[in-house]
Amino acid sequence: MTDAHVPRTAAVNSVVGPIPADQLGVVAVHESLLSVVPGAEYAFDIDLDRVTIFDTLAAKLREFKAAGGGTIVDTTGMFHGRDLRLLESLARVTGVNIVASTGMGPEENLGGYFLTPQTNPPTPWPAEKFADLFTQEITEGMVIPRLERRNPAGLIVVEADRAGITPTEVSLVQGAARASVGTGVALSIRWGADAVGDVTYAVNEGLSADRIVVGGCDRVDAVNAGVAAELAGQGCYVAIDHVGSTGPAYIDDAARVALVVDLIAQGFANRILLSSNAIGVAAGLEAVEVPFGFVVGTFASMLRDAGVSETDVRQILADNPRDVLTVRSEKKA
Amino acid sequence: MARVNTVLGPVPAETLGIVAFHEHIGYGMPGSELDSKWWKTPEQKYEETVPKLRRFHELGGGTFVDATGICNGRDVDYYKSLSAKTGVHIVACTGFVGGDTALTHFAKASVEYLADQFIHEITVGIGRSGAQAGIIKVGVSRGGRMTELDKRIYRAAARAAKLTGVPVMTHLAIDAEPAVEIFHDEGLPLDRVVFGHVDDGVNADKTNDVWIAEQGGRIGFDTFGYETELPDPPFWARPRQERLDHFLRFIGGPGRLEMVLASADANCSPLGWPGVKGHTVNYIFDDLIPDLRKAGVDEATITTIFVDNPANFLTLHV
Ligand SMILES: [Zn+2]
């Protein structure tokens, strides 16, 4: 007997273990619960008070749930404050499904272990080593550094430098793509200066476009370059994921509504993701104070007012992220 | 009063005894903690570490200065337990091994912020441990030239050293001119700085130790034991006799003996690399001091190198 042909129950890797994909509900796919800039945990002027952090996040998650949210994806990766025991407790206490991520980036946030290893010369890590590191976070479980492994990661996240992807970040994307191919867990790319180019590094590793989420599709430069439609056309999921934020680098919510309407008109309703990149608790950087429930509440109403059908709203907020987060069987049918 | 900050509180400099001035309980590059291939159980870490420190103590070792930077696996609560249970004074450092081991939060910080971080760790304590740092670590990033970030860290260290009275130790003494200039600029006397790793196999040829000493800097011969004769030597290894000759030649110079410090830079239990089998802090007793005696170095000189010089250096100058 081999299990190659036995259909497996579609499951999503949450911090408390696999959960059936049909139980996710509305998903906030690109958010941060506790976000700590690497090194900030050692800063003399930053007090990571665990009780305050827990209470703050629990309140925000309850608010999310009350607004209609079911699942939140923490996209801080493995080296930006991920605290698995905190996330596990929050999931249990609030009833919100929490999916945690593996991955890293951009290069400036990588530790010296990956950039200047104790070898002569100090060659940065190649793709294969990143692939192994991220794969282990899925096949063996996510790490609590130097202590233990917990449940498998539910998403792989990488990020490139805004000034343009660096050679090490190319290795990072390639390695993450290989880990995604091997494990069936989807890959999220926060692109640098060239969305299509950065995504191509992943596609060239044999990763199917429908396993790739492209973040930052509401960046002004993305909109000017028509990134969302082009990548949706290739089959990627395009994340309009700064909903509720304004600023010189991003379009505003009215323009986001117009972008969604336009993408739906082009037949891409099944490729759109919405999220806020909110930060629940931030250390070493500014919190993004948009409520986790802003998309399912306020922004969804804006979409309806703009004539987006209930079916499409449901597709975008629940079905698309469910398809992204569902772990693909390694053996293709 | 001559005070030295140890992880269990300040102690009189006169009680330090023989000092291993550049060592590591455990060192790993930042991020190595994410790679489970290096993980060790607490049982294993204590098992690898405690016997080495006890033996150090039994052989006459008094003080172990841990040169592990803020982001390199420095674990002060662990050091406190080791010190209490073995009787070895442990001095912890603040600072960074080099700019390339400072994580983003610090890599983007200003000189003022970095100085505040160091001063806090020296005067208030490290994290929630209550232990005050006794020395500031700085260093040159891989590549052989001081980077802009390295320089920012050196300048912050100079300010913190001047204000708090703790000394500064450097990882590598290559490209020393900008370092000396920064210390001058900030008004830190150079005898408050030990320029380390002048003796390692990769950098010895490129390090102008005599020039640094002429400027007034202290000189650290602190990779004793990383020898090409080892079964599996690291890339910075050097022939044993060549290093010893270098050291003897150096201390033979005028006024040099008072400016020299010696150590083994060994890991008790490495954190993010395999380490070098068989190399421990006790190389100082098992090999180095016997080698010095064999070469005709007298006991008074040995005491100067391992007791008096480090005591003078580590004493808070306030
Ligand atoms: Zn060292």
XYZ file of C-alpha atoms and ligand atoms in Angstrom:
652
model
C 0.000 0.000 0.000
C 1.256 3.402 -0.873
C -0.500 6.560 0.101
C 0.295 8.242 -3.191
C -3.254 7.837 -4.469
C -5.139 8.212 -1.234
C -6.771 11.638 -1.242
C -5.786 13.417 1.912
C -8.052 15.692 3.834
C -7.138 19.187 2.755
C -5.422 20.750 5.710
C -3.842 24.018 6.738
C -0.869 24.203 9.113
C -1.914 26.300 12.080
C 0.207 26.974 15.137
C -1.785 24.427 17.120
C -1.588 21.795 14.376
C -3.331 21.000 11.090
C -6.885 22.223 10.734
C -9.387 21.399 7.958
C -9.225 23.988 5.199
C -12.972 24.511 5.228
C -12.822 25.845 8.785
C -10.712 28.928 8.121
C -13.515 31.391 7.450
C -12.382 34.875 6.526
C -8.598 35.054 6.391
C -6.267 38.012 6.965
C -3.378 36.653 4.967
C -0.569 39.193 5.430
C -0.453 40.442 9.018
C 1.992 40.574 11.924
C 1.064 39.794 15.491
C 4.304 40.418 17.407
C 6.904 42.018 15.138
C 10.413 42.515 16.505
C 13.209 43.944 14.402
C 16.155 41.524 14.639
C 18.287 42.631 17.581
C 15.576 44.759 19.206
C 15.023 41.986 21.749
C 18.440 42.937 23.183
C 17.851 46.680 23.190
C 18.225 48.411 26.542
C 15.212 50.623 25.908
C 12.740 48.015 24.692
C 10.805 46.057 27.272
C 9.051 43.063 25.791
C 6.584 42.646 28.620
C 4.923 39.337 27.921
C 1.726 40.055 29.804
C 1.142 43.348 28.017
C 1.929 41.770 24.656
C -0.458 38.905 25.276
C -3.299 41.124 26.432
C -2.860 43.572 23.562
C -2.850 40.845 20.933
C -5.715 38.902 22.502
C -7.862 42.043 22.440
C -6.998 42.723 18.795
C -7.746 39.140 17.793
C -11.101 39.199 19.579
C -11.940 42.395 17.727
C -10.968 40.647 14.477
C -13.249 37.750 15.303
C -16.112 40.069 16.218
C -15.691 41.792 12.834
C -16.119 38.417 11.106
C -12.523 37.200 10.878
C -11.677 33.537 11.289
C -7.979 33.093 10.535
C -4.951 35.324 10.708
C -1.595 34.631 9.082
C 1.444 35.972 10.898
C 3.927 36.783 8.158
C 6.889 37.791 10.292
C 8.785 34.647 9.241
C 11.251 32.904 11.517
C 13.478 35.803 12.566
C 11.334 38.844 13.243
C 9.811 38.227 16.633
C 7.957 34.976 15.990
C 6.992 33.649 19.420
C 5.321 30.283 18.925
C 4.182 29.699 22.475
C 2.577 33.140 22.475
C 0.819 32.410 19.175
C -0.354 28.995 20.350
C -1.815 30.466 23.524
C -3.495 33.280 21.623
C -5.093 30.800 19.217
C -6.462 28.721 22.079
C -7.703 31.657 24.100
C -9.295 33.715 21.309
C -10.577 30.959 19.028
C -8.980 32.697 16.032
C -6.977 30.318 13.845
C -3.377 31.485 13.672
C -1.048 30.415 10.902
C 2.632 31.182 11.433
C 5.253 31.434 8.735
C 8.809 30.424 8.061
C 11.219 32.371 5.859
C 13.227 35.559 6.137
C 14.222 38.764 4.468
C 15.165 41.242 3.270
C 18.917 40.692 3.416
C 19.444 43.471 5.964
C 17.345 41.433 8.404
C 19.386 38.266 8.018
C 21.850 37.277 10.705
C 25.571 37.054 10.028
C 25.234 33.255 10.103
C 23.709 33.470 6.620
C 25.758 36.359 5.228
C 29.291 36.064 6.617
C 29.656 32.482 7.828
C 32.798 31.333 9.649
C 34.394 30.091 6.441
C 37.150 31.557 4.317
C 35.958 33.342 2.251
C 32.687 34.117 4.088
C 30.338 33.146 1.250
C 26.632 33.903 1.822
C 24.265 30.954 1.947
C 23.270 29.342 -1.363
C 19.663 28.509 -2.268
C 20.017 24.875 -1.246
C 20.796 25.687 2.361
C 17.888 28.107 2.645
C 15.681 25.403 1.109
C 16.768 22.921 3.784
C 16.278 25.404 6.619
C 12.735 26.319 5.531
C 11.808 22.735 4.606
C 12.729 21.566 8.089
C 10.429 24.215 9.533
C 7.614 22.431 7.705
C 8.584 18.756 7.831
C 9.971 18.813 11.382
C 8.283 21.890 12.806
C 9.030 25.533 13.466
C 11.878 26.319 15.813
C 11.953 27.977 19.153
C 15.637 28.898 18.825
C 18.016 26.487 20.559
C 15.101 24.895 22.402
C 12.632 22.799 20.458
C 10.490 22.425 17.364
C 6.752 23.014 17.424
C 4.114 22.571 14.692
C 4.836 22.951 10.950
C 4.830 26.381 9.306
C 1.805 27.254 7.193
C 3.418 29.705 4.781
C 6.907 30.567 3.559
C 7.633 34.283 3.402
C 10.556 36.050 1.765
C 11.274 39.677 1.125
C 13.637 41.491 -1.227
C 15.347 44.849 -0.853
C 13.270 47.766 -2.112
C 16.305 49.055 -3.973
C 16.388 45.840 -5.964
C 16.823 42.180 -5.113
C 20.333 41.304 -3.902
C 22.228 38.148 -4.900
C 21.645 36.655 -1.441
C 17.953 37.465 -1.712
C 17.881 35.640 -5.049
C 19.217 32.585 -3.182
C 16.612 33.195 -0.510
C 13.742 33.268 -3.031
C 15.090 30.254 -4.900
C 15.555 28.285 -1.692
C 12.101 29.231 -0.448
C 10.610 28.191 -3.799
C 12.318 24.794 -3.574
C 10.976 24.367 -0.050
C 7.521 25.240 -1.352
C 7.763 22.716 -4.194
C 8.937 20.021 -1.805
C 6.464 20.597 1.004
C 3.347 21.928 -0.712
C 3.274 24.987 1.546
C 2.748 28.215 -0.427
C 5.307 30.976 -0.883
C 4.718 34.664 -0.247
C 7.075 37.112 -1.912
C 7.394 40.723 -0.855
C 9.178 42.004 -3.888
C 11.992 44.504 -4.148
C 12.008 46.798 -7.163
C 10.781 44.386 -9.844
C 7.808 42.217 -8.908
C 7.719 40.164 -12.079
C 11.463 39.564 -12.037
C 11.489 38.523 -8.389
C 8.606 36.114 -8.939
C 10.391 34.623 -11.932
C 13.188 33.378 -9.655
C 10.585 31.280 -7.850
C 8.818 30.078 -10.995
C 12.144 28.997 -12.456
C 12.546 26.617 -9.528
C 9.502 24.708 -10.772
C 7.018 26.327 -8.418
C 3.563 26.645 -9.895
C 2.362 30.261 -10.073
C -0.760 29.387 -8.107
C 1.448 28.598 -5.092
C 2.873 32.112 -5.092
C 1.454 35.107 -3.275
C 2.810 38.452 -4.391
C 2.598 41.074 -1.667
C 2.609 44.810 -2.110
C 0.365 44.929 -5.172
C -1.016 48.203 -3.789
C 2.372 49.901 -3.864
C 2.281 52.974 -6.082
C 5.069 51.575 -8.239
C 3.156 48.283 -8.569
C 0.002 50.034 -9.687
C 1.887 52.229 -12.144
C 3.486 49.141 -13.661
C 0.261 47.122 -13.756
C 1.870 44.421 -11.623
C -1.336 42.925 -10.204
C -2.977 42.168 -13.547
C 0.220 40.878 -15.092
C 0.995 38.482 -12.238
C -2.641 37.439 -11.796
C -2.547 36.683 -15.498
C 0.389 34.377 -14.877
C -1.637 32.611 -12.199
C -0.141 34.141 -9.052
C -2.186 35.368 -6.121
C -1.902 39.133 -5.913
C -2.107 40.636 -2.460
C -3.474 44.130 -2.085
C -2.190 44.075 1.415
C -1.850 47.541 2.932
C -5.569 48.159 3.208
C -6.275 50.924 5.699
C -2.839 52.494 5.295
C -2.027 55.601 3.382
C 1.311 57.137 2.625
C 3.478 58.136 -0.271
C 4.427 54.556 -1.159
C 0.872 53.165 -1.320
C -2.370 53.943 -3.087
C -5.323 54.814 -0.857
C -8.356 52.688 -0.077
C -10.522 54.287 -2.761
C -7.861 53.411 -5.318
C -7.607 49.910 -3.817
C -11.347 49.459 -4.380
C -10.899 50.579 -7.980
C -7.997 48.129 -8.390
C -10.074 45.236 -7.038
C -13.014 46.145 -9.273
C -10.706 46.310 -12.271
C -9.090 42.953 -11.512
C -12.497 41.322 -11.092
C -13.569 42.793 -14.430
C -10.515 41.176 -16.003
C -11.580 37.813 -14.596
C -9.141 37.646 -11.708
C -11.570 37.417 -8.766
C -9.998 34.072 -7.932
C -6.515 35.609 -7.729
C -7.068 38.549 -5.377
C -6.064 38.614 -1.720
C -6.722 41.457 0.708
C -4.905 42.227 3.902
C -3.542 45.135 5.918
C 0.004 44.257 6.974
C -1.088 45.498 10.374
C 1.297 44.995 13.269
C -0.318 44.080 16.557
C 2.699 44.778 18.745
C 5.875 46.256 17.330
C 9.357 46.426 18.827
C 12.051 48.397 17.070
C 9.664 49.634 14.390
C 6.397 51.535 14.140
C 3.247 49.538 14.792
C 0.719 49.607 11.955
C -2.388 50.388 13.909
C -4.977 49.248 11.376
C -7.377 46.824 13.090
C -7.027 43.231 11.865
C -10.754 43.339 11.125
C -10.558 46.415 8.905
C -10.666 44.440 5.653
C -13.623 42.215 6.560
C -15.474 45.178 8.076
C -14.911 48.593 6.571
C -13.148 47.673 3.350
C -15.553 44.871 2.428
C -18.400 47.391 2.754
C -16.535 49.729 0.408
C -16.274 46.894 -2.105
C -19.993 46.145 -1.870
C -20.777 49.829 -2.292
C -18.676 49.759 -5.429
C -20.815 46.931 -6.772
C -18.650 43.928 -5.952
C -20.911 40.928 -5.544
C -21.228 38.968 -2.310
C -19.875 35.925 -4.151
C -16.745 37.792 -5.148
C -16.266 39.239 -1.666
C -16.506 35.731 -0.231
C -14.118 34.438 -2.887
C -11.535 37.078 -2.070
C -11.757 37.025 1.710
C -12.215 33.305 2.311
C -11.852 31.017 -0.690
C -8.670 32.430 -2.216
C -6.654 32.451 1.012
C -8.000 28.998 1.834
C -6.625 27.706 -1.468
C -3.290 29.386 -0.787
C -2.956 27.982 2.722
C -4.110 24.460 1.932
C -1.028 22.284 1.878
C -0.652 20.679 -1.529
C 0.023 16.999 -1.659
C 3.662 16.533 -2.691
C 2.621 14.106 -5.416
C 0.821 15.926 -8.167
C -2.356 14.212 -9.396
C 39.345 51.275 44.931
C 40.147 48.995 42.008
C 36.880 47.411 40.856
C 36.159 45.007 38.048
C 32.629 44.174 36.876
C 31.909 40.450 36.868
C 28.597 38.735 36.204
C 28.190 38.198 39.961
C 28.938 41.807 40.795
C 32.004 44.015 41.096
C 35.118 42.434 42.644
C 38.475 43.930 43.715
C 40.957 43.807 40.867
C 43.451 42.265 43.271
C 41.309 39.103 43.446
C 41.218 38.344 39.716
C 44.223 36.026 39.748
C 45.316 34.589 36.432
C 43.083 36.039 33.738
C 42.105 34.517 30.407
C 41.201 37.844 28.842
C 39.610 36.727 25.553
C 37.521 33.561 25.769
C 34.029 32.322 25.005
C 31.608 30.248 27.015
C 29.855 29.715 23.687
C 29.908 31.706 20.461
C 27.653 31.532 17.432
C 26.983 33.856 14.501
C 23.642 35.700 14.787
C 20.958 33.503 13.236
C 22.775 30.242 13.983
C 20.215 29.690 16.735
C 17.660 29.035 13.979
C 19.609 26.056 12.644
C 18.849 23.063 14.837
C 21.974 21.242 13.651
C 23.883 23.144 16.352
C 21.450 22.805 19.201
C 22.582 21.255 22.441
C 20.598 20.300 25.477
C 21.308 22.214 28.671
C 22.739 18.967 30.067
C 25.208 18.794 27.185
C 26.194 22.452 27.473
C 26.922 22.207 31.181
C 28.693 18.887 30.626
C 30.971 20.452 28.015
C 31.568 23.625 29.991
C 31.732 22.972 33.713
C 34.726 20.575 33.692
C 36.768 23.066 31.650
C 36.049 25.897 34.055
C 36.668 23.707 37.100
C 39.964 22.598 35.674
C 40.821 26.220 34.879
C 40.103 27.032 38.521
C 42.153 24.070 39.817
C 45.115 25.019 37.650
C 45.135 28.495 39.139
C 42.836 30.308 36.762
C 40.957 33.114 38.442
C 39.040 35.054 35.816
C 37.487 34.254 32.465
C 36.583 37.189 30.225
C 33.820 36.272 27.817
C 34.218 38.114 24.522
C 30.877 37.066 23.027
C 29.000 40.032 21.592
C 25.396 41.045 22.196
C 23.994 39.132 19.197
C 26.363 36.129 19.275
C 24.648 33.997 21.874
C 25.772 35.913 24.945
C 23.814 34.364 27.829
C 24.545 36.169 31.061
C 22.179 34.247 33.333
C 23.957 31.069 32.260
C 27.347 32.675 32.939
C 26.168 33.627 36.424
C 25.332 30.028 37.239
C 28.652 28.816 35.833
C 30.593 31.374 37.836
C 28.761 30.588 41.053
C 29.224 26.823 40.693
C 32.857 26.785 39.556
C 34.348 29.688 41.499
C 35.737 31.282 38.351
C 35.098 35.016 37.980
C 33.393 35.627 34.652
C 33.482 39.059 33.054
C 30.807 39.616 30.408
C 31.135 42.126 27.606
C 28.792 44.536 25.933
C 29.325 45.469 22.290
C 29.685 43.550 19.061
C 32.321 41.247 17.610
C 32.131 43.314 14.418
C 29.596 45.311 12.473
C 28.699 42.145 10.597
C 27.481 40.534 13.831
C 25.278 43.467 14.828
C 21.659 42.736 13.928
C 19.446 45.246 12.081
C 18.247 47.128 15.150
C 21.827 48.012 16.071
C 23.199 48.136 12.533
C 20.849 51.047 11.839
C 21.439 52.802 15.152
C 23.285 56.068 15.718
C 26.551 56.411 17.635
C 24.565 57.973 20.475
C 22.142 55.066 20.663
C 24.901 52.469 20.564
C 26.779 54.325 23.305
C 23.593 54.393 25.413
C 23.209 50.639 24.920
C 26.785 50.006 26.079
C 26.550 52.427 28.998
C 23.302 50.856 30.162
C 24.801 47.361 30.067
C 27.841 48.580 32.016
C 26.132 50.724 34.638
C 22.628 49.242 34.993
C 23.011 45.724 33.666
C 22.512 43.373 30.756
C 18.855 42.648 30.012
C 17.064 41.587 33.175
C 20.140 39.794 34.558
C 21.364 42.636 36.719
C 24.912 41.725 35.675
C 27.038 44.665 34.592
C 29.331 44.339 31.596
C 33.009 44.680 32.385
C 34.404 45.373 28.939
C 33.241 46.565 25.511
C 33.776 44.391 22.442
C 34.278 45.955 19.020
C 35.764 44.573 15.842
C 36.493 44.678 12.157
C 33.968 43.011 9.834
C 34.988 40.263 7.454
C 36.787 41.745 4.485
C 39.771 43.314 6.200
C 38.653 46.946 6.207
C 36.689 48.789 8.836
C 33.163 49.383 7.554
C 31.113 52.472 8.302
C 29.176 50.422 10.866
C 32.378 49.121 12.478
C 33.492 52.731 12.904
C 30.160 53.767 14.413
C 30.503 50.951 16.957
C 34.130 51.909 17.775
C 33.129 55.503 18.344
C 30.216 54.524 20.580
C 32.512 52.167 22.490
C 35.062 54.937 22.977
C 32.415 57.237 24.432
C 31.012 54.536 26.714
C 34.495 53.505 27.854
C 35.422 57.069 28.634
C 32.251 57.629 30.610
C 32.108 54.346 32.518
C 35.788 53.481 32.859
C 35.572 49.974 31.406
C 38.130 48.995 28.756
C 37.615 48.092 25.092
C 38.741 44.935 23.325
C 38.910 44.572 19.580
C 38.303 41.601 17.348
C 41.158 41.968 14.873
C 43.774 44.699 14.802
C 44.001 45.036 11.042
C 43.181 48.426 9.508
C 44.113 49.961 12.873
C 44.663 53.548 11.694
C 40.984 54.531 11.586
C 40.454 52.827 14.948
C 43.291 54.732 16.583
C 41.986 57.940 15.054
C 38.505 57.350 16.483
C 39.843 56.656 19.982
C 42.005 59.798 19.819
C 39.089 61.775 18.540
C 36.897 60.683 21.448
C 39.638 61.249 23.989
C 39.973 57.641 25.111
C 43.555 56.825 26.135
C 44.804 53.970 23.988
C 45.924 51.937 26.984
C 42.200 51.426 27.626
C 42.043 49.411 24.412
C 43.470 45.997 23.685
C 43.885 45.399 19.979
C 43.230 41.683 19.691
C 43.977 38.805 17.342
C 47.340 40.259 16.281
C 48.629 36.686 16.238
C 46.167 34.708 14.138
C 47.274 32.896 11.009
C 45.241 34.966 8.559
C 45.899 38.428 9.938
C 49.277 38.394 11.686
C 51.136 39.474 8.537
C 48.710 42.344 7.938
C 48.709 43.581 11.518
C 51.099 46.311 12.550
C 51.301 45.411 16.222
C 54.479 47.408 16.835
C 52.919 50.564 15.390
C 49.807 50.119 17.552
C 51.987 49.652 20.638
C 53.948 52.773 19.723
C 50.682 54.691 19.691
C 50.030 53.428 23.224
C 47.571 50.615 22.519
C 47.608 47.310 24.327
C 48.250 44.247 22.220
C 46.315 40.997 22.457
C 48.008 37.739 21.520
C 44.801 35.876 22.000
C 44.489 33.005 19.567
C 47.063 30.792 21.252
C 46.291 27.166 20.531
C 44.716 27.549 17.092
C 47.603 25.690 15.528
C 48.205 24.202 12.121
C 49.452 21.130 13.995
C 45.881 20.329 15.099
C 44.229 17.368 13.331
C 41.525 19.652 11.910
C 42.784 23.228 12.186
C 40.491 26.192 11.472
C 41.386 28.608 8.667
C 42.876 31.105 11.142
C 45.344 28.536 12.549
C 49.074 29.255 12.624
C 52.179 27.130 13.263
C 52.722 26.894 17.012
C 56.366 27.912 17.076
C 55.777 30.799 14.679
C 53.166 32.322 17.006
C 55.331 31.788 20.057
C 58.328 33.409 18.341
C 56.138 36.340 17.339
C 55.025 36.770 20.943
C 58.547 36.533 22.376
C 59.856 38.947 19.766
C 57.095 41.387 20.627
C 57.544 41.365 24.410
C 61.284 41.695 23.902
C 60.746 45.212 22.596
C 61.119 48.265 24.840
C 58.163 48.858 27.185
C 56.165 46.163 25.468
C 55.737 43.641 28.255
C 53.379 45.930 30.193
C 51.226 46.359 27.075
C 50.646 42.714 26.246
C 47.780 40.357 27.043
C 47.500 36.683 26.130
C 44.574 34.281 25.774
C 43.274 31.279 23.836
C 39.919 32.457 22.371
C 38.511 28.979 22.944
C 34.845 28.040 23.175
C 33.779 25.964 26.153
C 30.767 24.797 24.156
C 30.419 26.403 20.715
C 26.942 27.556 19.683
C 26.814 27.892 15.919
C 29.876 26.098 14.610
C 31.604 22.813 15.336
C 34.407 24.418 17.347
C 37.946 23.122 17.363
C 38.310 19.763 19.028
C 40.683 19.690 21.948
C 41.176 23.440 22.144
C 40.172 24.917 25.496
C 40.971 27.858 27.728
C 43.303 25.505 29.595
C 45.756 25.675 26.705
C 47.101 28.599 28.736
C 48.175 26.227 31.524
C 48.811 23.046 29.569
C 50.846 24.496 26.729
C 51.392 28.232 26.675
C 52.901 28.842 30.103
C 55.139 25.720 29.805
C 56.241 26.930 26.346
C 57.104 30.335 27.805
C 59.096 28.742 30.629
C 60.916 26.546 28.140
C 61.816 29.660 26.193
C 63.356 31.120 29.339
C 60.581 33.486 30.377
C 60.769 33.959 34.142
C 57.933 33.704 36.660
C 57.741 37.446 37.282
C 57.163 38.014 33.571
C 54.495 35.339 33.458
C 52.744 37.037 36.388
C 52.945 40.372 34.587
C 51.320 38.901 31.480
C 48.554 36.894 33.100
C 47.848 38.691 36.390
C 49.045 42.293 36.582
C 48.410 43.481 33.045
C 44.834 42.201 32.855
C 44.066 43.506 36.367
C 45.257 46.977 35.376
C 43.365 46.775 32.142
C 40.056 45.511 33.537
C 39.976 47.916 36.484
C 37.285 50.535 36.042
C 39.018 53.856 35.437
C 36.712 56.444 36.903
Zn 36.905 35.648 20.318
